[in-house]
Amino acid sequence: MDELEIKGIVEAILFVCGEPVPIKDIAHALDMTGDEFEDILHSLIKSYVDDRRGLRLNRYDGCIQLSIAPEYAVYVERLLQPVQRQSLSQAAMETLSIIAYRQPVTKSQIEAVRGVKCDYSVQSLLNKGLIQELGRRETLGRPILYGTTIAFLQHFGISSLDELPENDAQDDEDATYE
């Protein structure tokens, strides 16, 4: 297969899946090594930008996804006339930020930082797909551990948690629930 055909296959896979696909899975499907596929992927990403195409390839935590180019979003919105996205409440935003910076984290750890119950906020964030259960903590009661999802990264337009702003307050509060 030549590079053009491989790019077409990658586009077809991403179009059909619609959701982020692990890069290693696509490389495996193409019988390519990770390094070989990374070269093709970089070339494909660059061509979308250089050619001012309406699509982009976004990377999220070891996955890639096809999306629209941000500069064309206004035109898509005009056509589709979308329902306004419901914003997150202050409580949900506080809960989400604690989870994002301290994950994996339990409800009791979130409540220790916020100083109030967080059952509703956690359930709301789970329903919106912004957080997920990561497992259980090996302590009394085996509380659920929560962390952010790829949808969280997409919602805030970042490709990894490393892009979150610095949190100076985190060091001061670490001892509150350890």
mmCIF file with all atom_site columns, C-alpha atoms in Angstrom:
data_model
loop_
_atom_site.group_PDB
_atom_site.id
_atom_site.type_symbol
_atom_site.label_atom_id
_atom_site.label_alt_id
_atom_site.label_comp_id
_atom_site.label_asym_id
_atom_site.label_entity_id
_atom_site.label_seq_id
_atom_site.pdbx_PDB_ins_code
_atom_site.Cartn_x
_atom_site.Cartn_y
_atom_site.Cartn_z
_atom_site.occupancy
_atom_site.B_iso_or_equiv
_atom_site.pdbx_formal_charge
_atom_site.auth_seq_id
_atom_site.auth_comp_id
_atom_site.auth_asym_id
_atom_site.auth_atom_id
_atom_site.pdbx_PDB_model_num
ATOM 1   C CA . MET A 1 1   ? 0.000   0.000  0.000  1.00 0.00 ? 1   MET A CA 1
ATOM 2   C CA . ASP A 1 2   ? 1.197   3.479  -0.728 1.00 0.00 ? 2   ASP A CA 1
ATOM 3   C CA . GLU A 1 3   ? 0.931   6.416  1.696  1.00 0.00 ? 3   GLU A CA 1
ATOM 4   C CA . LEU A 1 4   ? -2.126  7.903  -0.015 1.00 0.00 ? 4   LEU A CA 1
ATOM 5   C CA . GLU A 1 5   ? -4.046  4.636  0.293  1.00 0.00 ? 5   GLU A CA 1
ATOM 6   C CA . ILE A 1 6   ? -3.066  4.273  3.973  1.00 0.00 ? 6   ILE A CA 1
ATOM 7   C CA . LYS A 1 7   ? -4.305  7.814  4.665  1.00 0.00 ? 7   LYS A CA 1
ATOM 8   C CA . GLY A 1 8   ? -7.604  6.961  2.967  1.00 0.00 ? 8   GLY A CA 1
ATOM 9   C CA . ILE A 1 9   ? -7.964  3.836  5.098  1.00 0.00 ? 9   ILE A CA 1
ATOM 10  C CA . VAL A 1 10  ? -7.283  5.813  8.278  1.00 0.00 ? 10  VAL A CA 1
ATOM 11  C CA . GLU A 1 11  ? -9.915  8.389  7.292  1.00 0.00 ? 11  GLU A CA 1
ATOM 12  C CA . ALA A 1 12  ? -12.453 5.649  6.571  1.00 0.00 ? 12  ALA A CA 1
ATOM 13  C CA . ILE A 1 13  ? -11.816 3.960  9.926  1.00 0.00 ? 13  ILE A CA 1
ATOM 14  C CA . LEU A 1 14  ? -12.122 7.225  11.850 1.00 0.00 ? 14  LEU A CA 1
ATOM 15  C CA . PHE A 1 15  ? -15.233 8.304  9.931  1.00 0.00 ? 15  PHE A CA 1
ATOM 16  C CA . VAL A 1 16  ? -17.053 5.039  10.622 1.00 0.00 ? 16  VAL A CA 1
ATOM 17  C CA . CYS A 1 17  ? -16.014 4.859  14.281 1.00 0.00 ? 17  CYS A CA 1
ATOM 18  C CA . GLY A 1 18  ? -16.938 8.461  15.064 1.00 0.00 ? 18  GLY A CA 1
ATOM 19  C CA . GLU A 1 19  ? -15.267 8.177  18.468 1.00 0.00 ? 19  GLU A CA 1
ATOM 20  C CA . PRO A 1 20  ? -11.576 8.276  19.403 1.00 0.00 ? 20  PRO A CA 1
ATOM 21  C CA . VAL A 1 21  ? -9.729  5.152  18.250 1.00 0.00 ? 21  VAL A CA 1
ATOM 22  C CA . PRO A 1 22  ? -6.522  3.919  19.881 1.00 0.00 ? 22  PRO A CA 1
ATOM 23  C CA . ILE A 1 23  ? -3.568  4.666  17.599 1.00 0.00 ? 23  ILE A CA 1
ATOM 24  C CA . LYS A 1 24  ? -2.068  1.240  18.289 1.00 0.00 ? 24  LYS A CA 1
ATOM 25  C CA . ASP A 1 25  ? -5.289  -0.442 17.075 1.00 0.00 ? 25  ASP A CA 1
ATOM 26  C CA . ILE A 1 26  ? -5.179  1.374  13.740 1.00 0.00 ? 26  ILE A CA 1
ATOM 27  C CA . ALA A 1 27  ? -1.474  0.587  13.303 1.00 0.00 ? 27  ALA A CA 1
ATOM 28  C CA . HIS A 1 28  ? -2.226  -3.065 14.044 1.00 0.00 ? 28  HIS A CA 1
ATOM 29  C CA . ALA A 1 29  ? -5.099  -3.127 11.523 1.00 0.00 ? 29  ALA A CA 1
ATOM 30  C CA . LEU A 1 30  ? -2.693  -1.779 8.899  1.00 0.00 ? 30  LEU A CA 1
ATOM 31  C CA . ASP A 1 31  ? 0.064   -4.266 9.839  1.00 0.00 ? 31  ASP A CA 1
ATOM 32  C CA . MET A 1 32  ? 2.378   -1.359 10.612 1.00 0.00 ? 32  MET A CA 1
ATOM 33  C CA . THR A 1 33  ? 4.750   -0.653 13.458 1.00 0.00 ? 33  THR A CA 1
ATOM 34  C CA . GLY A 1 34  ? 3.975   2.238  15.761 1.00 0.00 ? 34  GLY A CA 1
ATOM 35  C CA . ASP A 1 35  ? 6.826   4.319  14.300 1.00 0.00 ? 35  ASP A CA 1
ATOM 36  C CA . GLU A 1 36  ? 5.728   3.679  10.696 1.00 0.00 ? 36  GLU A CA 1
ATOM 37  C CA . PHE A 1 37  ? 2.177   4.670  11.524 1.00 0.00 ? 37  PHE A CA 1
ATOM 38  C CA . GLU A 1 38  ? 3.278   7.789  13.454 1.00 0.00 ? 38  GLU A CA 1
ATOM 39  C CA . ASP A 1 39  ? 5.030   9.066  10.311 1.00 0.00 ? 39  ASP A CA 1
ATOM 40  C CA . ILE A 1 40  ? 1.839   8.603  8.256  1.00 0.00 ? 40  ILE A CA 1
ATOM 41  C CA . LEU A 1 41  ? -0.254  10.140 11.040 1.00 0.00 ? 41  LEU A CA 1
ATOM 42  C CA . HIS A 1 42  ? 1.951   13.253 11.267 1.00 0.00 ? 42  HIS A CA 1
ATOM 43  C CA . SER A 1 43  ? 1.768   13.661 7.501  1.00 0.00 ? 43  SER A CA 1
ATOM 44  C CA . LEU A 1 44  ? -2.037  13.306 7.535  1.00 0.00 ? 44  LEU A CA 1
ATOM 45  C CA . ILE A 1 45  ? -2.454  15.805 10.393 1.00 0.00 ? 45  ILE A CA 1
ATOM 46  C CA . LYS A 1 46  ? -0.197  18.293 8.590  1.00 0.00 ? 46  LYS A CA 1
ATOM 47  C CA . SER A 1 47  ? -2.062  17.903 5.284  1.00 0.00 ? 47  SER A CA 1
ATOM 48  C CA . TYR A 1 48  ? -5.392  18.745 6.930  1.00 0.00 ? 48  TYR A CA 1
ATOM 49  C CA . VAL A 1 49  ? -3.963  21.995 8.270  1.00 0.00 ? 49  VAL A CA 1
ATOM 50  C CA . ASP A 1 50  ? -1.836  22.945 5.245  1.00 0.00 ? 50  ASP A CA 1
ATOM 51  C CA . ASP A 1 51  ? -4.665  22.345 2.779  1.00 0.00 ? 51  ASP A CA 1
ATOM 52  C CA . ARG A 1 52  ? -7.133  24.301 4.965  1.00 0.00 ? 52  ARG A CA 1
ATOM 53  C CA . ARG A 1 53  ? -9.494  21.327 4.908  1.00 0.00 ? 53  ARG A CA 1
ATOM 54  C CA . GLY A 1 54  ? -12.711 21.164 6.899  1.00 0.00 ? 54  GLY A CA 1
ATOM 55  C CA . LEU A 1 55  ? -11.544 18.246 9.003  1.00 0.00 ? 55  LEU A CA 1
ATOM 56  C CA . ARG A 1 56  ? -8.873  17.773 11.633 1.00 0.00 ? 56  ARG A CA 1
ATOM 57  C CA . LEU A 1 57  ? -7.303  14.808 13.349 1.00 0.00 ? 57  LEU A CA 1
ATOM 58  C CA . ASN A 1 58  ? -7.200  15.273 17.098 1.00 0.00 ? 58  ASN A CA 1
ATOM 59  C CA . ARG A 1 59  ? -5.103  13.253 19.523 1.00 0.00 ? 59  ARG A CA 1
ATOM 60  C CA . TYR A 1 60  ? -6.543  12.333 22.912 1.00 0.00 ? 60  TYR A CA 1
ATOM 61  C CA . ASP A 1 61  ? -4.538  10.228 25.317 1.00 0.00 ? 61  ASP A CA 1
ATOM 62  C CA . GLY A 1 62  ? -3.177  7.702  22.791 1.00 0.00 ? 62  GLY A CA 1
ATOM 63  C CA . CYS A 1 63  ? -6.247  7.902  20.548 1.00 0.00 ? 63  CYS A CA 1
ATOM 64  C CA . ILE A 1 64  ? -7.135  9.849  17.422 1.00 0.00 ? 64  ILE A CA 1
ATOM 65  C CA . GLN A 1 65  ? -10.466 11.185 16.235 1.00 0.00 ? 65  GLN A CA 1
ATOM 66  C CA . LEU A 1 66  ? -11.735 12.936 13.162 1.00 0.00 ? 66  LEU A CA 1
ATOM 67  C CA . SER A 1 67  ? -13.433 16.286 13.869 1.00 0.00 ? 67  SER A CA 1
ATOM 68  C CA . ILE A 1 68  ? -14.327 19.496 12.094 1.00 0.00 ? 68  ILE A CA 1
ATOM 69  C CA . ALA A 1 69  ? -11.811 22.292 11.799 1.00 0.00 ? 69  ALA A CA 1
ATOM 70  C CA . PRO A 1 70  ? -12.586 24.797 14.578 1.00 0.00 ? 70  PRO A CA 1
ATOM 71  C CA . GLU A 1 71  ? -12.552 27.754 12.185 1.00 0.00 ? 71  GLU A CA 1
ATOM 72  C CA . TYR A 1 72  ? -15.489 26.239 10.278 1.00 0.00 ? 72  TYR A CA 1
ATOM 73  C CA . ALA A 1 73  ? -17.616 25.374 13.306 1.00 0.00 ? 73  ALA A CA 1
ATOM 74  C CA . VAL A 1 74  ? -19.711 28.542 13.025 1.00 0.00 ? 74  VAL A CA 1
ATOM 75  C CA . TYR A 1 75  ? -20.931 27.482 9.570  1.00 0.00 ? 75  TYR A CA 1
ATOM 76  C CA . VAL A 1 76  ? -21.831 23.998 10.741 1.00 0.00 ? 76  VAL A CA 1
ATOM 77  C CA . GLU A 1 77  ? -23.709 25.511 13.689 1.00 0.00 ? 77  GLU A CA 1
ATOM 78  C CA . ARG A 1 78  ? -25.639 27.818 11.375 1.00 0.00 ? 78  ARG A CA 1
ATOM 79  C CA . LEU A 1 79  ? -26.730 24.875 9.281  1.00 0.00 ? 79  LEU A CA 1
ATOM 80  C CA . LEU A 1 80  ? -27.658 22.588 12.137 1.00 0.00 ? 80  LEU A CA 1
ATOM 81  C CA . GLN A 1 81  ? -28.976 25.294 14.474 1.00 0.00 ? 81  GLN A CA 1
ATOM 82  C CA . PRO A 1 82  ? -27.973 23.233 17.497 1.00 0.00 ? 82  PRO A CA 1
ATOM 83  C CA . VAL A 1 83  ? -29.702 23.324 20.825 1.00 0.00 ? 83  VAL A CA 1
ATOM 84  C CA . GLN A 1 84  ? -27.552 25.279 23.266 1.00 0.00 ? 84  GLN A CA 1
ATOM 85  C CA . ARG A 1 85  ? -25.234 23.003 25.197 1.00 0.00 ? 85  ARG A CA 1
ATOM 86  C CA . GLN A 1 86  ? -26.241 22.982 28.822 1.00 0.00 ? 86  GLN A CA 1
ATOM 87  C CA . SER A 1 87  ? -23.500 24.469 30.924 1.00 0.00 ? 87  SER A CA 1
ATOM 88  C CA . LEU A 1 88  ? -22.161 22.829 34.051 1.00 0.00 ? 88  LEU A CA 1
ATOM 89  C CA . SER A 1 89  ? -23.265 24.150 37.428 1.00 0.00 ? 89  SER A CA 1
ATOM 90  C CA . GLN A 1 90  ? -20.724 25.718 39.769 1.00 0.00 ? 90  GLN A CA 1
ATOM 91  C CA . ALA A 1 91  ? -20.854 22.609 41.987 1.00 0.00 ? 91  ALA A CA 1
ATOM 92  C CA . ALA A 1 92  ? -20.293 20.303 39.008 1.00 0.00 ? 92  ALA A CA 1
ATOM 93  C CA . MET A 1 93  ? -17.369 22.435 37.784 1.00 0.00 ? 93  MET A CA 1
ATOM 94  C CA . GLU A 1 94  ? -15.757 22.366 41.241 1.00 0.00 ? 94  GLU A CA 1
ATOM 95  C CA . THR A 1 95  ? -16.240 18.597 41.459 1.00 0.00 ? 95  THR A CA 1
ATOM 96  C CA . LEU A 1 96  ? -14.903 18.100 37.945 1.00 0.00 ? 96  LEU A CA 1
ATOM 97  C CA . SER A 1 97  ? -11.807 20.193 38.606 1.00 0.00 ? 97  SER A CA 1
ATOM 98  C CA . ILE A 1 98  ? -11.019 18.226 41.770 1.00 0.00 ? 98  ILE A CA 1
ATOM 99  C CA . ILE A 1 99  ? -11.359 14.971 39.843 1.00 0.00 ? 99  ILE A CA 1
ATOM 100 C CA . ALA A 1 100 ? -9.244  16.258 36.945 1.00 0.00 ? 100 ALA A CA 1
ATOM 101 C CA . TYR A 1 101 ? -6.367  17.366 39.157 1.00 0.00 ? 101 TYR A CA 1
ATOM 102 C CA . ARG A 1 102 ? -6.435  14.586 41.760 1.00 0.00 ? 102 ARG A CA 1
ATOM 103 C CA . GLN A 1 103 ? -7.549  11.493 39.875 1.00 0.00 ? 103 GLN A CA 1
ATOM 104 C CA . PRO A 1 104 ? -8.030  8.744  40.755 1.00 0.00 ? 104 PRO A CA 1
ATOM 105 C CA . VAL A 1 105 ? -10.160 10.134 43.586 1.00 0.00 ? 105 VAL A CA 1
ATOM 106 C CA . THR A 1 106 ? -13.085 8.945  45.730 1.00 0.00 ? 106 THR A CA 1
ATOM 107 C CA . LYS A 1 107 ? -16.273 10.830 46.626 1.00 0.00 ? 107 LYS A CA 1
ATOM 108 C CA . SER A 1 108 ? -15.088 11.239 50.222 1.00 0.00 ? 108 SER A CA 1
ATOM 109 C CA . GLN A 1 109 ? -11.843 12.786 48.983 1.00 0.00 ? 109 GLN A CA 1
ATOM 110 C CA . ILE A 1 110 ? -13.797 15.204 46.773 1.00 0.00 ? 110 ILE A CA 1
ATOM 111 C CA . GLU A 1 111 ? -16.085 16.069 49.689 1.00 0.00 ? 111 GLU A CA 1
ATOM 112 C CA . ALA A 1 112 ? -13.062 16.689 51.946 1.00 0.00 ? 112 ALA A CA 1
ATOM 113 C CA . VAL A 1 113 ? -11.789 19.299 49.493 1.00 0.00 ? 113 VAL A CA 1
ATOM 114 C CA . ARG A 1 114 ? -15.182 20.903 48.716 1.00 0.00 ? 114 ARG A CA 1
ATOM 115 C CA . GLY A 1 115 ? -16.555 20.670 52.249 1.00 0.00 ? 115 GLY A CA 1
ATOM 116 C CA . VAL A 1 116 ? -19.996 19.528 51.030 1.00 0.00 ? 116 VAL A CA 1
ATOM 117 C CA . LYS A 1 117 ? -21.630 16.373 49.652 1.00 0.00 ? 117 LYS A CA 1
ATOM 118 C CA . CYS A 1 118 ? -21.029 15.725 45.977 1.00 0.00 ? 118 CYS A CA 1
ATOM 119 C CA . ASP A 1 119 ? -23.386 12.832 45.119 1.00 0.00 ? 119 ASP A CA 1
ATOM 120 C CA . TYR A 1 120 ? -25.499 14.839 42.667 1.00 0.00 ? 120 TYR A CA 1
ATOM 121 C CA . SER A 1 121 ? -22.500 16.456 40.945 1.00 0.00 ? 121 SER A CA 1
ATOM 122 C CA . VAL A 1 122 ? -20.712 13.132 40.520 1.00 0.00 ? 122 VAL A CA 1
ATOM 123 C CA . GLN A 1 123 ? -23.845 11.505 39.089 1.00 0.00 ? 123 GLN A CA 1
ATOM 124 C CA . SER A 1 124 ? -24.392 14.446 36.736 1.00 0.00 ? 124 SER A CA 1
ATOM 125 C CA . LEU A 1 125 ? -20.786 14.253 35.485 1.00 0.00 ? 125 LEU A CA 1
ATOM 126 C CA . LEU A 1 126 ? -21.095 10.485 35.006 1.00 0.00 ? 126 LEU A CA 1
ATOM 127 C CA . ASN A 1 127 ? -24.314 10.980 33.010 1.00 0.00 ? 127 ASN A CA 1
ATOM 128 C CA . LYS A 1 128 ? -22.610 13.572 30.799 1.00 0.00 ? 128 LYS A CA 1
ATOM 129 C CA . GLY A 1 129 ? -19.687 11.182 30.222 1.00 0.00 ? 129 GLY A CA 1
ATOM 130 C CA . LEU A 1 130 ? -17.108 13.634 31.564 1.00 0.00 ? 130 LEU A CA 1
ATOM 131 C CA . ILE A 1 131 ? -15.952 11.259 34.322 1.00 0.00 ? 131 ILE A CA 1
ATOM 132 C CA . GLN A 1 132 ? -15.847 7.506  34.719 1.00 0.00 ? 132 GLN A CA 1
ATOM 133 C CA . GLU A 1 133 ? -15.323 4.872  37.367 1.00 0.00 ? 133 GLU A CA 1
ATOM 134 C CA . LEU A 1 134 ? -11.699 3.737  37.346 1.00 0.00 ? 134 LEU A CA 1
ATOM 135 C CA . GLY A 1 135 ? -11.991 0.946  39.887 1.00 0.00 ? 135 GLY A CA 1
ATOM 136 C CA . ARG A 1 136 ? -12.119 0.678  43.649 1.00 0.00 ? 136 ARG A CA 1
ATOM 137 C CA . ARG A 1 137 ? -9.720  1.814  46.337 1.00 0.00 ? 137 ARG A CA 1
ATOM 138 C CA . GLU A 1 138 ? -8.224  -0.976 48.431 1.00 0.00 ? 138 GLU A CA 1
ATOM 139 C CA . THR A 1 139 ? -9.504  0.414  51.755 1.00 0.00 ? 139 THR A CA 1
ATOM 140 C CA . LEU A 1 140 ? -12.433 -0.178 54.075 1.00 0.00 ? 140 LEU A CA 1
ATOM 141 C CA . GLY A 1 141 ? -15.672 -0.089 52.093 1.00 0.00 ? 141 GLY A CA 1
ATOM 142 C CA . ARG A 1 142 ? -13.779 -0.223 48.775 1.00 0.00 ? 142 ARG A CA 1
ATOM 143 C CA . PRO A 1 143 ? -14.962 3.212  47.576 1.00 0.00 ? 143 PRO A CA 1
ATOM 144 C CA . ILE A 1 144 ? -15.211 3.909  43.853 1.00 0.00 ? 144 ILE A CA 1
ATOM 145 C CA . LEU A 1 145 ? -12.320 5.801  42.241 1.00 0.00 ? 145 LEU A CA 1
ATOM 146 C CA . TYR A 1 146 ? -13.227 8.422  39.637 1.00 0.00 ? 146 TYR A CA 1
ATOM 147 C CA . GLY A 1 147 ? -11.253 9.959  36.798 1.00 0.00 ? 147 GLY A CA 1
ATOM 148 C CA . THR A 1 148 ? -11.877 12.021 33.689 1.00 0.00 ? 148 THR A CA 1
ATOM 149 C CA . THR A 1 149 ? -12.725 10.649 30.241 1.00 0.00 ? 149 THR A CA 1
ATOM 150 C CA . ILE A 1 150 ? -11.747 11.447 26.687 1.00 0.00 ? 150 ILE A CA 1
ATOM 151 C CA . ALA A 1 151 ? -15.057 13.354 26.485 1.00 0.00 ? 151 ALA A CA 1
ATOM 152 C CA . PHE A 1 152 ? -13.676 15.632 29.232 1.00 0.00 ? 152 PHE A CA 1
ATOM 153 C CA . LEU A 1 153 ? -10.615 16.384 27.102 1.00 0.00 ? 153 LEU A CA 1
ATOM 154 C CA . GLN A 1 154 ? -12.814 17.019 24.065 1.00 0.00 ? 154 GLN A CA 1
ATOM 155 C CA . HIS A 1 155 ? -15.229 19.234 26.007 1.00 0.00 ? 155 HIS A CA 1
ATOM 156 C CA . PHE A 1 156 ? -12.407 21.496 27.161 1.00 0.00 ? 156 PHE A CA 1
ATOM 157 C CA . GLY A 1 157 ? -10.445 21.356 23.897 1.00 0.00 ? 157 GLY A CA 1
ATOM 158 C CA . ILE A 1 158 ? -7.291  19.782 25.289 1.00 0.00 ? 158 ILE A CA 1
ATOM 159 C CA . SER A 1 159 ? -5.432  16.668 24.213 1.00 0.00 ? 159 SER A CA 1
ATOM 160 C CA . SER A 1 160 ? -4.091  15.565 27.600 1.00 0.00 ? 160 SER A CA 1
ATOM 161 C CA . LEU A 1 161 ? -4.310  16.401 31.293 1.00 0.00 ? 161 LEU A CA 1
ATOM 162 C CA . ASP A 1 162 ? -0.828  17.904 31.018 1.00 0.00 ? 162 ASP A CA 1
ATOM 163 C CA . GLU A 1 163 ? -2.469  20.891 29.319 1.00 0.00 ? 163 GLU A CA 1
ATOM 164 C CA . LEU A 1 164 ? -4.503  21.776 32.422 1.00 0.00 ? 164 LEU A CA 1
ATOM 165 C CA . PRO A 1 165 ? -3.436  25.049 34.065 1.00 0.00 ? 165 PRO A CA 1
ATOM 166 C CA . GLU A 1 166 ? -1.077  24.786 37.033 1.00 0.00 ? 166 GLU A CA 1
ATOM 167 C CA . ASN A 1 167 ? -2.860  24.223 40.342 1.00 0.00 ? 167 ASN A CA 1
ATOM 168 C CA . ASP A 1 168 ? -0.853  25.867 43.125 1.00 0.00 ? 168 ASP A CA 1
ATOM 169 C CA . ALA A 1 169 ? -3.513  25.093 45.762 1.00 0.00 ? 169 ALA A CA 1
ATOM 170 C CA . GLN A 1 170 ? -3.203  21.326 45.249 1.00 0.00 ? 170 GLN A CA 1
ATOM 171 C CA . ASP A 1 171 ? 0.018   20.977 47.275 1.00 0.00 ? 171 ASP A CA 1
ATOM 172 C CA . ASP A 1 172 ? -1.527  22.755 50.268 1.00 0.00 ? 172 ASP A CA 1
ATOM 173 C CA . GLU A 1 173 ? -4.612  20.532 50.300 1.00 0.00 ? 173 GLU A CA 1
ATOM 174 C CA . ASP A 1 174 ? -3.027  17.116 49.686 1.00 0.00 ? 174 ASP A CA 1
ATOM 175 C CA . ALA A 1 175 ? -2.912  16.323 53.377 1.00 0.00 ? 175 ALA A CA 1
ATOM 176 C CA . THR A 1 176 ? -6.665  16.891 53.874 1.00 0.00 ? 176 THR A CA 1
ATOM 177 C CA . TYR A 1 177 ? -7.661  13.389 52.893 1.00 0.00 ? 177 TYR A CA 1
ATOM 178 C CA . GLU A 1 178 ? -4.567  11.219 52.663 1.00 0.00 ? 178 GLU A CA 1
#
